PDB file of C-alpha atoms in Angstrom:
ATOM      1  CA  MET A 136       7.271 -15.602  -3.352  1.00 75.00           C
ATOM      2  CA  ARG A 137       6.713 -12.507  -5.468  1.00 78.00           C
ATOM      3  CA  TYR A 138       3.215 -13.637  -6.440  1.00 85.00           C
ATOM      4  CA  ALA A 139       2.351 -14.260  -2.799  1.00 85.00           C
ATOM      5  CA  LEU A 140       3.258 -10.661  -1.945  1.00 82.00           C
ATOM      6  CA  ILE A 141       1.173  -9.344  -4.834  1.00 83.00           C
ATOM      7  CA  VAL A 142      -1.811 -11.460  -3.792  1.00 85.00           C
ATOM      8  CA  ALA A 143      -1.420 -10.340  -0.169  1.00 83.00           C
ATOM      9  CA  ALA A 144      -1.308  -6.664  -1.191  1.00 81.00           C
ATOM     10  CA  VAL A 145      -4.365  -6.978  -3.444  1.00 83.00           C
ATOM     11  CA  LEU A 146      -6.247  -8.865  -0.734  1.00 83.00           C
ATOM     12  CA  GLY A 147      -5.317  -6.216   1.846  1.00 80.00           C
ATOM     13  CA  VAL A 148      -6.554  -3.398  -0.384  1.00 80.00           C
ATOM     14  CA  ALA A 149      -9.788  -5.269  -1.141  1.00 82.00           C
ATOM     15  CA  LEU A 150     -10.410  -5.913   2.553  1.00 81.00           C
ATOM     16  CA  GLY A 151      -9.637  -2.273   3.318  1.00 79.00           C
ATOM     17  CA  ILE A 152     -12.118  -1.008   0.742  1.00 80.00           C
ATOM     18  CA  ALA A 153     -14.762  -3.378   2.105  1.00 82.00           C
ATOM     19  CA  ALA A 154     -14.061  -2.186   5.658  1.00 80.00           C
ATOM     20  CA  VAL A 155     -14.399   1.478   4.644  1.00 78.00           C
ATOM     21  CA  VAL A 156     -17.696   0.802   2.857  1.00 82.00           C
ATOM     22  CA  LEU A 157     -19.145  -1.362   5.624  1.00 79.00           C
ATOM     23  CA  GLY A 158     -17.862   1.008   8.321  1.00 77.00           C
ATOM     24  CA  GLY A 159     -19.613   3.892   6.589  1.00 76.00           C
ATOM     25  CA  ALA A 160     -22.840   1.908   6.334  1.00 75.00           C
ATOM     26  CA  ASP A 161     -23.190   1.462  10.092  1.00 72.00           C
ATOM     27  CA  ASP A 162     -21.307   4.638  11.165  1.00 74.00           C
ATOM     28  CA  SER A 163     -18.400   2.748  12.703  1.00 74.00           C
ATOM     29  CA  PRO A 164     -15.352   5.047  12.749  1.00 80.00           C
ATOM     30  CA  GLY A 165     -13.118   2.262  14.081  1.00 80.00           C
ATOM     31  CA  LEU A 166     -13.893  -0.029  11.163  1.00 78.00           C
ATOM     32  CA  GLN A 167     -13.400   2.860   8.735  1.00 78.00           C
ATOM     33  CA  LEU A 168      -9.987   3.577  10.292  1.00 80.00           C
ATOM     34  CA  ILE A 169      -8.961  -0.066   9.917  1.00 76.00           C
ATOM     35  CA  GLY A 170     -10.075   0.103   6.286  1.00 76.00           C
ATOM     36  CA  VAL A 171      -8.038   3.236   5.618  1.00 76.00           C
ATOM     37  CA  VAL A 172      -4.962   1.633   7.173  1.00 76.00           C
ATOM     38  CA  LEU A 173      -5.399  -1.467   5.004  1.00 73.00           C
ATOM     39  CA  VAL A 174      -5.888   0.598   1.834  1.00 72.00           C
ATOM     40  CA  SER A 175      -2.746   2.631   2.470  1.00 71.00           C
ATOM     41  CA  VAL A 176      -0.442  -0.305   1.650  1.00 60.00           C
ATOM     42  CA  ARG A 177       2.453   1.177  -0.341  1.00 58.00           C
ATOM     43  CA  HIS A 178       5.726   0.073  -1.821  1.00 52.00           C
ATOM     44  CA  PRO A 179       8.821   1.340  -0.008  1.00 58.00           C
ATOM     45  CA  GLN A 180      10.208   4.487  -1.560  1.00 60.00           C
ATOM     46  CA  PRO A 181      13.817   4.407  -2.784  1.00 64.00           C
ATOM     47  CA  SER A 182      16.330   6.449  -0.826  1.00 72.00           C
ATOM     48  CA  THR A 183      17.888   9.602  -2.259  1.00 76.00           C
ATOM     49  CA  ARG A 184      21.186   7.750  -2.753  1.00 76.00           C
ATOM     50  CA  GLN A 185      19.443   5.118  -4.857  1.00 73.00           C
ATOM     51  CA  LEU A 186      17.775   7.829  -6.934  1.00 72.00           C
ATOM     52  CA  ALA A 187      21.086   9.657  -7.411  1.00 75.00           C
ATOM     53  CA  ALA A 188      22.770   6.424  -8.506  1.00 75.00           C
ATOM     54  CA  ARG A 189      20.079   5.916 -11.126  1.00 74.00           C
ATOM     55  CA  LEU A 190      20.463   9.442 -12.468  1.00 76.00           C
ATOM     56  CA  ARG A 191      24.279   9.475 -12.459  1.00 74.00           C
ATOM     57  CA  PRO A 192      25.688   8.720 -15.922  1.00 73.00           C
ATOM     58  CA  THR A 193      27.916   5.678 -16.157  1.00 68.00           C
ATOM     59  CA  LEU A 194      31.451   6.214 -17.427  1.00 62.00           C
ATOM     60  CA  PRO A 195      32.818   3.793 -20.035  1.00 59.00           C
TER      61      PRO A 195
END
């Protein structure tokens, strides 16, 4: 399952880059926008509570 998500993310970024390049070649702002949306695939950011839990020292 994890590999499928990685492959899907890489494929989405590759398709987004291709859409930006091809959209710029024929001056298609819609295709460029779709490409930018596909390239902006990100991992979810951890919440502040999760970050605080990581930074908090553990007591023995």
